Coordinates of C-alpha atoms and ligand atoms in Angstrom, one line a residue:
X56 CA 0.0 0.0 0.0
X57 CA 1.2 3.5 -0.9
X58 CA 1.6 6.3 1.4
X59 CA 0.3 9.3 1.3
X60 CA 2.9 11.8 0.3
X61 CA 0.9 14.0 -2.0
X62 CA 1.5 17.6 -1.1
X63 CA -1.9 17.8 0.7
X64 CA -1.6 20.3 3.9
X65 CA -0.5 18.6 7.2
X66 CA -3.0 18.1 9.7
X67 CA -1.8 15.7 12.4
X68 CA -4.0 15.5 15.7
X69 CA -2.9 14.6 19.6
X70 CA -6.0 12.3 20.9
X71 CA -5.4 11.1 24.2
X72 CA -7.8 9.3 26.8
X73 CA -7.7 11.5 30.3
X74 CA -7.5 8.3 32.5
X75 CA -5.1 10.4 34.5
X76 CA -2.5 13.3 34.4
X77 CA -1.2 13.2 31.2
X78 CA 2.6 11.7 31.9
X79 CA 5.5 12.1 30.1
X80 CA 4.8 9.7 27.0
X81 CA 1.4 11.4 26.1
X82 CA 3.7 14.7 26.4
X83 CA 6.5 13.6 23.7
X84 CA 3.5 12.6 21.9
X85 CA 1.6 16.0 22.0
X86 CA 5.0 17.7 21.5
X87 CA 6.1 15.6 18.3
X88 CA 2.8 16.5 16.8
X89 CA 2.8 20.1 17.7
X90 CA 6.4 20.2 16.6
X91 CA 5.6 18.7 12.9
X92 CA 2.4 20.8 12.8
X93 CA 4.6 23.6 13.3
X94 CA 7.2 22.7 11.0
X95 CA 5.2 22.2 7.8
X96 CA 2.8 25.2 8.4
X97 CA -0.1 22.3 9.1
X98 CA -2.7 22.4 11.6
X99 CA -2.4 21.1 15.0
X100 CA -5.7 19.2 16.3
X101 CA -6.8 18.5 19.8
X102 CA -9.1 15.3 20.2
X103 CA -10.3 14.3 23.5
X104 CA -11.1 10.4 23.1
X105 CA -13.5 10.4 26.3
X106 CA -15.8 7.6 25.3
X107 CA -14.3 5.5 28.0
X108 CA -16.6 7.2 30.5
X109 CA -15.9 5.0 33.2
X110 CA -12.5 5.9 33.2
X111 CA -12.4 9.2 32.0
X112 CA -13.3 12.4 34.3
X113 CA -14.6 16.2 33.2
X114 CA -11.4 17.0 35.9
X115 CA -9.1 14.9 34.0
X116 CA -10.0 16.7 30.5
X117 CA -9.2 20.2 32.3
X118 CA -5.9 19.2 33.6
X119 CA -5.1 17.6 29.8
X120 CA -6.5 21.1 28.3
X121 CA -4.3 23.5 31.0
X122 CA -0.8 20.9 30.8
X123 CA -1.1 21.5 27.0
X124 CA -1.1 25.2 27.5
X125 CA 0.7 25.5 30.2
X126 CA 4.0 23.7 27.8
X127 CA 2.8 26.0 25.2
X128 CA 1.8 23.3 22.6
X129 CA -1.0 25.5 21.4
X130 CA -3.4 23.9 19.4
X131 CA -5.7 25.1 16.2
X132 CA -8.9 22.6 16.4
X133 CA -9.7 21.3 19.3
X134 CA -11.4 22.2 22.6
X135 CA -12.2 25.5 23.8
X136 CA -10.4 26.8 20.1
X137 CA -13.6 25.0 18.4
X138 CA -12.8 24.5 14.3
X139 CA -15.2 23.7 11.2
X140 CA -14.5 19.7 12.5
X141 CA -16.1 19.3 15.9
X142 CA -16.6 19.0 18.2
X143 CA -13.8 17.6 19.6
X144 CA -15.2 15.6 22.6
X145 CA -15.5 11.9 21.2
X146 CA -18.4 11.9 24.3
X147 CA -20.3 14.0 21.9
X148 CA -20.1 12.6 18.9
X149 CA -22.0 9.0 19.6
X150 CA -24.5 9.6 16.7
X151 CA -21.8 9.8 14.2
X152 CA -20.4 6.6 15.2
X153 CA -23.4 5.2 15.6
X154 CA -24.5 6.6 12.0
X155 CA -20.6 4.3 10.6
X156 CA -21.5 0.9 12.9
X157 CA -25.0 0.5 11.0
X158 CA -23.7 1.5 7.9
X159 CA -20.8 -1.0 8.4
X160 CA -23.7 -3.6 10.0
X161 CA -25.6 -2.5 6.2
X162 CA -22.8 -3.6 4.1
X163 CA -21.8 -6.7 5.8
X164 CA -18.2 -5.4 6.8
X165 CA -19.9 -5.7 10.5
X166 CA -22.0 -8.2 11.9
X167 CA -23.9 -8.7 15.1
X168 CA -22.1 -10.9 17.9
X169 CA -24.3 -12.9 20.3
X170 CA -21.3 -14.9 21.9
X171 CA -21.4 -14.3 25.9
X172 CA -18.8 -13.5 28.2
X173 CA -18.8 -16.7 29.0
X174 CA -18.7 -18.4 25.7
X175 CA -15.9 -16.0 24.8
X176 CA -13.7 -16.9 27.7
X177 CA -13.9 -20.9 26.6
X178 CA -13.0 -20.1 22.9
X179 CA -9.9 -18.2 24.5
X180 CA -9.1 -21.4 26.8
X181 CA -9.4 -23.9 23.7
X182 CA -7.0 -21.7 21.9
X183 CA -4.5 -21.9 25.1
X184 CA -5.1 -25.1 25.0
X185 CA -4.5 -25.7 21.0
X186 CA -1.5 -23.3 21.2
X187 CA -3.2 -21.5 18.5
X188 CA -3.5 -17.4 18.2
X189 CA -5.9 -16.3 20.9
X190 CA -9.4 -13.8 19.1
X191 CA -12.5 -14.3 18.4
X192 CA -13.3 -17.3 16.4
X193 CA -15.8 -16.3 13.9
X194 CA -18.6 -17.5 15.4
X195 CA -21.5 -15.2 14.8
X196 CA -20.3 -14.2 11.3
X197 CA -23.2 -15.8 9.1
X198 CA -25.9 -16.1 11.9
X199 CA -29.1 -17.3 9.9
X200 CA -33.0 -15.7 11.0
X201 CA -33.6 -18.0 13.4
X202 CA -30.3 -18.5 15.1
X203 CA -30.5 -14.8 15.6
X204 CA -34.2 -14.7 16.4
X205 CA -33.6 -17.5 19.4
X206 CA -30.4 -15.6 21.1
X207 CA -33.1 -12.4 21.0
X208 CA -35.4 -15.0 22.8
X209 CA -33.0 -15.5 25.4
X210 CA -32.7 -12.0 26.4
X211 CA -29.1 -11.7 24.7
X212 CA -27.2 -9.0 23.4
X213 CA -25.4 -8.5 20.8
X214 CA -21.8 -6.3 20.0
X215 CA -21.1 -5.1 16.6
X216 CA -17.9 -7.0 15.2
X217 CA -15.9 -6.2 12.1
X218 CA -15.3 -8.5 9.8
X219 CA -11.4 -8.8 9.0
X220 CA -10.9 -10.2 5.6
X221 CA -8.5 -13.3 5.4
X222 CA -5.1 -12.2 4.3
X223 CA -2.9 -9.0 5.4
X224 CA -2.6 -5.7 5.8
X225 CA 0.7 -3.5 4.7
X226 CA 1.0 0.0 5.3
X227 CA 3.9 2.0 5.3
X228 CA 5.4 3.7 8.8
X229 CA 7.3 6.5 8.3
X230 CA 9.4 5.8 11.4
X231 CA 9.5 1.6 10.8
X232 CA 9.1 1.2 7.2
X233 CA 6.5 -1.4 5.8
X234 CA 4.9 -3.2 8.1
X235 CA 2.7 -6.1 8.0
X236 CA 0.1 -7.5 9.8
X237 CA -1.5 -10.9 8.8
X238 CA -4.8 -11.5 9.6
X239 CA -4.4 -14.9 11.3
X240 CA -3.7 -12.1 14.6
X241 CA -6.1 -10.1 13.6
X242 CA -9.2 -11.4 14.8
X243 CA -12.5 -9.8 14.2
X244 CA -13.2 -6.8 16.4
X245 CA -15.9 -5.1 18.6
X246 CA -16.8 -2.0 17.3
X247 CA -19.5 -1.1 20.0
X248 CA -20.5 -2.4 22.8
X249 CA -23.5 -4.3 23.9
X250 CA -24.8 -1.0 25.5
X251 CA -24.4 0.9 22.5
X252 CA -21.1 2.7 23.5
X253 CA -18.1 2.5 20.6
X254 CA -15.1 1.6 21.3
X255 CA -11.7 3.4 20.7
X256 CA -10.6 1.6 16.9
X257 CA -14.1 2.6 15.8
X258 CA -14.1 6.2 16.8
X259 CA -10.1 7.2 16.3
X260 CA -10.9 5.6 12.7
X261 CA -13.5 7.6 12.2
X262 CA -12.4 10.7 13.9
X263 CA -9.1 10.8 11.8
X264 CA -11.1 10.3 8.3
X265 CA -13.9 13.0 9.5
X266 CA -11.7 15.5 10.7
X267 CA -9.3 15.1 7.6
X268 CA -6.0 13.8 9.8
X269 CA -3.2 13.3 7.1
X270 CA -0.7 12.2 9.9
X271 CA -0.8 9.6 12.8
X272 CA 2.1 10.5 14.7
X273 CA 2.0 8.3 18.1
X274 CA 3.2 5.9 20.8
X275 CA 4.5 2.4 19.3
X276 CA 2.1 1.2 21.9
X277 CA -0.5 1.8 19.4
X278 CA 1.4 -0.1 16.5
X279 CA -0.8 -2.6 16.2
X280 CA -4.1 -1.2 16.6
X281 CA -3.0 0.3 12.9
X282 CA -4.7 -3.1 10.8
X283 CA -8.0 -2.3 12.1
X284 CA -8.2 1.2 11.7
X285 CA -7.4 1.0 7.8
X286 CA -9.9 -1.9 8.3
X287 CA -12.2 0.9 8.8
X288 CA -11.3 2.9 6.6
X289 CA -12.0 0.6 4.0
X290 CA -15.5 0.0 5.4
X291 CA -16.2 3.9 4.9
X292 CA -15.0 4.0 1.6
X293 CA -11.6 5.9 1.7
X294 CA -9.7 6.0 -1.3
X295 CA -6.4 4.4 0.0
X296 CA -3.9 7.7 -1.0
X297 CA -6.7 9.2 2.0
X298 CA -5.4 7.4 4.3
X299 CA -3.3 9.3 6.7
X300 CA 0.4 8.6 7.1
X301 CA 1.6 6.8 10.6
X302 CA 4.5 7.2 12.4
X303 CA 4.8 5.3 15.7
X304 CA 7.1 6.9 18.2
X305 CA 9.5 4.5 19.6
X306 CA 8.9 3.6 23.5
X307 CA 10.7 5.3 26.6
X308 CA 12.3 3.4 28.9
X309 CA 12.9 4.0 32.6
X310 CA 16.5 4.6 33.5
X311 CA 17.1 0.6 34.2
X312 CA 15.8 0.0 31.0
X313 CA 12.1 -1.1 32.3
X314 CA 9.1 0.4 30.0
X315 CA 8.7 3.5 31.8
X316 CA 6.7 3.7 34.5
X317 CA 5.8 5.6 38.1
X318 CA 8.9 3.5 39.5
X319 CA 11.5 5.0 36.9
X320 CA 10.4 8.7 35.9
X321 CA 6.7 8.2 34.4
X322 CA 4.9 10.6 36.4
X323 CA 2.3 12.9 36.0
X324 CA 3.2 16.4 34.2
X325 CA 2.0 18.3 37.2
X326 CA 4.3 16.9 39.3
X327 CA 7.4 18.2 37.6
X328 CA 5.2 21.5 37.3
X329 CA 5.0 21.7 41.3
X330 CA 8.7 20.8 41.6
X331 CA 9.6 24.1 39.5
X332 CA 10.4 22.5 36.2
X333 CA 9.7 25.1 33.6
X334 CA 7.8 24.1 30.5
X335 CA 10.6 24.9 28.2
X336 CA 12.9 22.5 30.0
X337 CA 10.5 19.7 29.9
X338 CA 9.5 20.3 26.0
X339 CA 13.4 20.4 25.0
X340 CA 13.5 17.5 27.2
X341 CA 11.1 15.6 25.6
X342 CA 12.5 16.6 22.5
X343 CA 15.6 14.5 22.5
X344 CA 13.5 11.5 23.6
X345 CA 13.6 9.9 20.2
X346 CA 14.6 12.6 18.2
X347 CA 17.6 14.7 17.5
X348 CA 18.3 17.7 15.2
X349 CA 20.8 15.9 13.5
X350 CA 23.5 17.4 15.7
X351 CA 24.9 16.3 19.4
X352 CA 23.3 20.2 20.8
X353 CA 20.9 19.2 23.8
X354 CA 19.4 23.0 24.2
X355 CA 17.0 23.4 22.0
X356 CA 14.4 26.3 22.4
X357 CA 10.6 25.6 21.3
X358 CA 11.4 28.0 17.9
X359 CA 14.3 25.5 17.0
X360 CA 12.1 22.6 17.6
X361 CA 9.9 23.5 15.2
X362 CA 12.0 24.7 12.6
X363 CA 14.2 21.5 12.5
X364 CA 11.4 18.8 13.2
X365 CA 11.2 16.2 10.5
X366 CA 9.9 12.8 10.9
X367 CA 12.9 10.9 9.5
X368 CA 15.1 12.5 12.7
X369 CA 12.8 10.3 14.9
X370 CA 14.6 7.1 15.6
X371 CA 13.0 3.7 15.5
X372 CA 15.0 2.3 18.7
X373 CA 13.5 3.1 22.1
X374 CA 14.3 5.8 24.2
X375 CA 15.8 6.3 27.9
X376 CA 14.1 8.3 30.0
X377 CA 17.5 10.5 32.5
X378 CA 16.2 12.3 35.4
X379 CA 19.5 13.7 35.9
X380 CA 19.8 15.4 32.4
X381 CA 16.2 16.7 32.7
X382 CA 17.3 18.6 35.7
X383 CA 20.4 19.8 34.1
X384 CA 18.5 21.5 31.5
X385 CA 16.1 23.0 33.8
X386 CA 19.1 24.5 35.6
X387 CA 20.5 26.0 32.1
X388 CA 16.9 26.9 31.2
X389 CA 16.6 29.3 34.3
X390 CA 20.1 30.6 34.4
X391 CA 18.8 32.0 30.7
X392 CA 15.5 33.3 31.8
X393 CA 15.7 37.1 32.0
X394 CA 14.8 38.8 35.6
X395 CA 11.8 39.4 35.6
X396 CA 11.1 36.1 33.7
X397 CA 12.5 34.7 36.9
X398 CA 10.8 36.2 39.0
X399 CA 7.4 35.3 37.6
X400 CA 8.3 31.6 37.6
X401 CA 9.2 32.6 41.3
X402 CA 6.6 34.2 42.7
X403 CA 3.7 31.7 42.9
X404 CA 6.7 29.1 44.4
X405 CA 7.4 31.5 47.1
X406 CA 3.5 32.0 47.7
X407 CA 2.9 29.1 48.2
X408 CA 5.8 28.1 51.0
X409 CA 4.2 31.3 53.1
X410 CA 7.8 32.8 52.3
X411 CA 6.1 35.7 51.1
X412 CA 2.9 37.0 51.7
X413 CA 3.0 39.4 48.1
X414 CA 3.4 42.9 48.6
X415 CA 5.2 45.1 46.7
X416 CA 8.0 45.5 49.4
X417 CA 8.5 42.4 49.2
X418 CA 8.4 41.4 45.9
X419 CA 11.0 43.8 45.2
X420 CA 13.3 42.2 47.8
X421 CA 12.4 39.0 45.5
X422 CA 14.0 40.8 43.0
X423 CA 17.0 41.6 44.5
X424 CA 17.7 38.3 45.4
X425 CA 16.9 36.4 42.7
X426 CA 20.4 37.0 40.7
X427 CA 21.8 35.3 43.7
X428 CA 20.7 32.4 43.1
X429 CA 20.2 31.8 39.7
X430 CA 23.2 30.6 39.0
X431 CA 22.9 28.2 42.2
X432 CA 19.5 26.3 41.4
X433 CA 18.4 23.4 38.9
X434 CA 14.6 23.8 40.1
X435 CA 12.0 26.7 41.3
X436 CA 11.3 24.8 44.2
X437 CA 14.5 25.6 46.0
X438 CA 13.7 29.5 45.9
X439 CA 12.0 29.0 48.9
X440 CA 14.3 28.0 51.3
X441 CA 17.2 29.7 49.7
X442 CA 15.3 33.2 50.1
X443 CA 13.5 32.5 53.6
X444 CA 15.9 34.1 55.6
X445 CA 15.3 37.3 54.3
X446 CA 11.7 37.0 55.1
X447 CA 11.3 34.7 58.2
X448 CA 9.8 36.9 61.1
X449 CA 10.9 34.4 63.5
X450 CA 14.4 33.4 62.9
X451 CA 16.3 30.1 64.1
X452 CA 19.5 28.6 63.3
X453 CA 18.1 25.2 61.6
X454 CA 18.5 22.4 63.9
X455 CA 21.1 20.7 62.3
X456 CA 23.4 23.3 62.0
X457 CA 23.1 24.9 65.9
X458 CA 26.3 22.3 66.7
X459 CA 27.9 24.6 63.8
X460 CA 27.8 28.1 65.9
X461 CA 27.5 26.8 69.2
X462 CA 31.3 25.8 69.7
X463 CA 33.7 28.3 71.6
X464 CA 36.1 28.7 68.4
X465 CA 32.1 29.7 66.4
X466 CA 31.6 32.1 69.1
X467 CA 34.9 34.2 68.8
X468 CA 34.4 34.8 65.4
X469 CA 31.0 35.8 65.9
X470 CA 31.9 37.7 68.5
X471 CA 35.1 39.6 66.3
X472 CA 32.5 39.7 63.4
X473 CA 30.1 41.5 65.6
X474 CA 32.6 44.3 66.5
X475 CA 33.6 45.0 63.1
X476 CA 30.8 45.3 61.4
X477 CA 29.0 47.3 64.3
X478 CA 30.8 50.7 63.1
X479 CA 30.5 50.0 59.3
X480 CA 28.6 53.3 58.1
X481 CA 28.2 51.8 54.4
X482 CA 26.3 48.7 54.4
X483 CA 27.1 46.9 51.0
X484 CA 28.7 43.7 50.5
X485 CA 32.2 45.1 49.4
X486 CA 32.2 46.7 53.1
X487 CA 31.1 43.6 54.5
X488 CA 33.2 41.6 52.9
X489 CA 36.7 43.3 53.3
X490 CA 35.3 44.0 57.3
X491 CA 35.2 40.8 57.8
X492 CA 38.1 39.5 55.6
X493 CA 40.8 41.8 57.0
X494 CA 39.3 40.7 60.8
X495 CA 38.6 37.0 60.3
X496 CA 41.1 35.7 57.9
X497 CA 44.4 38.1 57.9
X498 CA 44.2 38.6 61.7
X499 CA 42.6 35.8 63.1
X500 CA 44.6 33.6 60.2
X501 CA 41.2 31.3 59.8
X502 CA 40.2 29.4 56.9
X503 CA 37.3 31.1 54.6
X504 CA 35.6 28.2 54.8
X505 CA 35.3 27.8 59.1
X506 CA 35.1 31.8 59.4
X507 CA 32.4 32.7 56.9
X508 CA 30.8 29.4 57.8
X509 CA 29.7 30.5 61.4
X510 CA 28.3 33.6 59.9
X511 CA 26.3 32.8 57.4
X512 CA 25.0 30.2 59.4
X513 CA 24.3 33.0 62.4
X514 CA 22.6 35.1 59.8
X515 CA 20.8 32.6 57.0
X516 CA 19.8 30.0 59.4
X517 CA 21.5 27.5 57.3
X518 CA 24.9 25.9 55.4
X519 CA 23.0 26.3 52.2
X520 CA 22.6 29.9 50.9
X521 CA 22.5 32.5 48.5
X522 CA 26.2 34.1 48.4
X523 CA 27.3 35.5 52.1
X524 CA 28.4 39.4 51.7
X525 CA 25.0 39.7 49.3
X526 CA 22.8 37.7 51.9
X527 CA 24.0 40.5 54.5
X528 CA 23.6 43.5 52.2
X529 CA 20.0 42.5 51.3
X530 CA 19.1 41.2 54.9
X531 CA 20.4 44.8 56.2
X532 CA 22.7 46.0 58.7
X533 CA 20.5 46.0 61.7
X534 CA 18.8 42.4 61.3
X535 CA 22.4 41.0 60.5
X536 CA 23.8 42.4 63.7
X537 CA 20.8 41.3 65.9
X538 CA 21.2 37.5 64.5
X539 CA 24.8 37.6 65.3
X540 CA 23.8 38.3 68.6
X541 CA 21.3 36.1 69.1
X542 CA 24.1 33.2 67.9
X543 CA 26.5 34.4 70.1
X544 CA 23.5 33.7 73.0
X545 CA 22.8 30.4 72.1
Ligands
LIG86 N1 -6.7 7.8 22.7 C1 -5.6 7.0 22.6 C2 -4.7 6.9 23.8 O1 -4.7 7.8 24.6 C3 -4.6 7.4 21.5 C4 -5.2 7.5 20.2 C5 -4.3 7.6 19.0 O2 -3.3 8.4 19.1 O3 -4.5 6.9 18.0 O4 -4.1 5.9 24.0

């Protein structure tokens, strides 16, 4: 079967199920797509495939719809854009699969299926048993009048199954190359359910012919779920250069090379949102899961992306999912933000810890201390404790650094660190440095490390923290004194 190449505009489509947060395999998904949307000039679909209701929630759709903003994949049809396909709820759309299943039921390429649960689960043990492929056997394909007339007697119900042909099906992936599937696995399928619901290969089938898809680009997970959507396609009468063209993305694997799961990385995108990751760290991330611009650079910025995504950079082998690198390029993605980018990102993180309550004095503290430590953090959600100090209206030495100023050799330099900077009239963090310096280390002949070390733990609370001479600049003369004091009390 030929591909469909023709220079027909590119409309490829991101259709997941909400059963969850999306994670981060739906998210290389939705970025691929977005990314060769973006690339050709095509459009970029949004399909929520909801007919799962059981499993699918109106909370889950939201958090889909604001992750997908939130990373910036912004999307052309879909929901709350609308577009001359929708809608774009599969939940609200039942009458037009219903409208394909009797068609299909008309023309013989479906039939009805009486088989019970029951029945169904002894055809499967006899094929066990056999050692022969497991699917349906056929069964209910040429019911006559009566046979059908006497299951309705006993109250039965009936599922809609395809009929798949004897024989194969061949279709070309742009990722794998040709790729058949014979028919001996392919058993005949359930197109809806005995309570009238359709199931996912009837609706993605028809969704991506309706809404004129020309490119499936998704998860290898869905691989073979490809024969029996171009089953039904055939069944509604596309010409086969209609088809649209598939490219399954290669699987991610966990660190220790398990299929990725909650264990190994596979968690939902609002968790790295809460942790501080920024949405441009995690889309350039994502980006070198299975793709690569053709170079070895590993910062890529959303504009590259989709200037230099093409399908044939997308490699066929699995990916490996690296915590470690994800957080590097979070740390190189807010070293490049710009200030006040920063301190946007910040903000809502210091909010939340009750570091900050929000006004404008403080916020502009926030801003002062932000270059501090943007050099010093891979994720937002260390602003908090590295900035605390300067906030805290109740300050303590953290408990496991008290041991740290409470010794008689941490005393004596508070003590000498108290009485030089007591007369400083010019409170910056050049005086404060070369006060201290001169005292501490050329008279007292300490080490940087032991002197400095007792006073920023006397004035930050803490080991860890923004740079010391800054720390006491933006904390102020009389707060830095008074928590010298109180260290030397302790
Ligand atoms: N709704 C399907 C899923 O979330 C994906 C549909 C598709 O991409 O074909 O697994």
């Amino acid at each position: 079967m030929s591909t469909n190449t023709t220079a027909k505009k590119v409309k490829v489509r991101f259709a997941p199920s909400p059963t969850g947060d999306l994670h981060v395999g739906n998210i290389r998904t939705a970025l691929f797509d977005w990314a060769y949307a973006r690339h050709t000039g095509g459009t970029f679909l949004f399909r929520i495939e909801d007919t799962d209701t059981t499993r699918v929630t109106d909370e889950y759709i939201q958090a889909a719809i604001d992750t997908l903003k939130w990373l910036g994949l912004n999307w052309d049809e879909g929901p709350e854009v609308g577009g001359e396909n929708g809608p774009y709820l599969q939940s609200q759309r039942l009458d037009i699969y219903a409208h394909w299943a009797q068609k299909f039921l008309d023309q013989k390429d479906a039939y009805h299926c009486y088989c019970s649960p029951d029945e169904l689960e002894a055809v499967r043990e006899a094929q066990r048993a056999a050692n022969v492929a497991p699917g349906y056997n056929g069964h209910c394909r040429e019911l006559t009048a009566d046979q059908i007339a006497a299951y309705k007697a006993q109250g039965r119900e009936a599922v809609v199954r395809m009929r798949m042909p004897d024989g194969s099906t061949t279709f070309t992936d742009e990722i794998r190359g040709d790729v058949t599937f014979d028919h001996k696995f392919v058993p005949d399928f359930v197109l809806v359910r005995a309570d009238g619901s359709p199931l996912y290969t009837l609706a993605v089938a028809v969704d991506d012919v309706l809404m004129k898809v020309t490119h499936v680009l998704r998860g290898e997970d869905l691989l073979s779920s490809t024969p029996r959507q171009i089953r039904v396609y055939q069944a509604m009468g596309v010409a086969i250069e209609d088809y649209p063209v598939f490219a399954h993305l290669p699987f991610v694997m966990g660190q220790d090379n398990a299929k990725l799961s909650k264990r190994n990385g596979e968690v939902s995108i609002a968790w790295y949102r809460e942790q501080g990751y920024l949405p441009e760290a995690i889309c350039n991330y994502l980006a070198l899961l299975g793709w690569s611009p053709g170079d070895d650079r590993e910062n890529v910025t959303m504009a590259e992306l989709c200037e230099l995504f093409t399908i044939d950079k997308v490699h066929s082998s699995p990916a490996r999912f690296d915590m470690k690198k994800l957080e590097a390029i979070n740390g190189d993605k807010i070293r490049a933000l710009t200030l006040d980018e920063f301190l946007k990102w910040s903000l809502p993180f210091l909010n939340k810890a009750n570091v900050i309550t929000g006004s404008d004095s403080e916020i502009a503290l926030v801003k002062q201390a932000l270059p501090l430590i943007q050099e010093r953090i891979v994720k937002l959600d260390e602003v908090p404790a590295m900035l605390r100090f300067l906030f805290v209206k109740d300050f303590k030495v953290e408990e496991a650094s008290l041991s740290k100023v409470t010794d008689s050799a941490s005393k004596d330099v508070l003590k000498r660190s108290l009485a030089e900077l007591t007369p400083l009239t010019t409170w910056n963090h050049e005086s404060i440095e070369a006060a201290l310096r001169t005292s501490l280390i050329e008279e007292m002949g300490l080490k940087p490390r032991i002197a400095f070390g007792a006073v920023r733990i006397a004035t930050t609370g803490s080991t860890i923290s923004p740079p010391l001479f800054e720390s006491m600049e933006l904390l102020g003369k009389d707060a830095s004194l008074a928590r010298i004091s109180a260290a030397i009390a302790l």
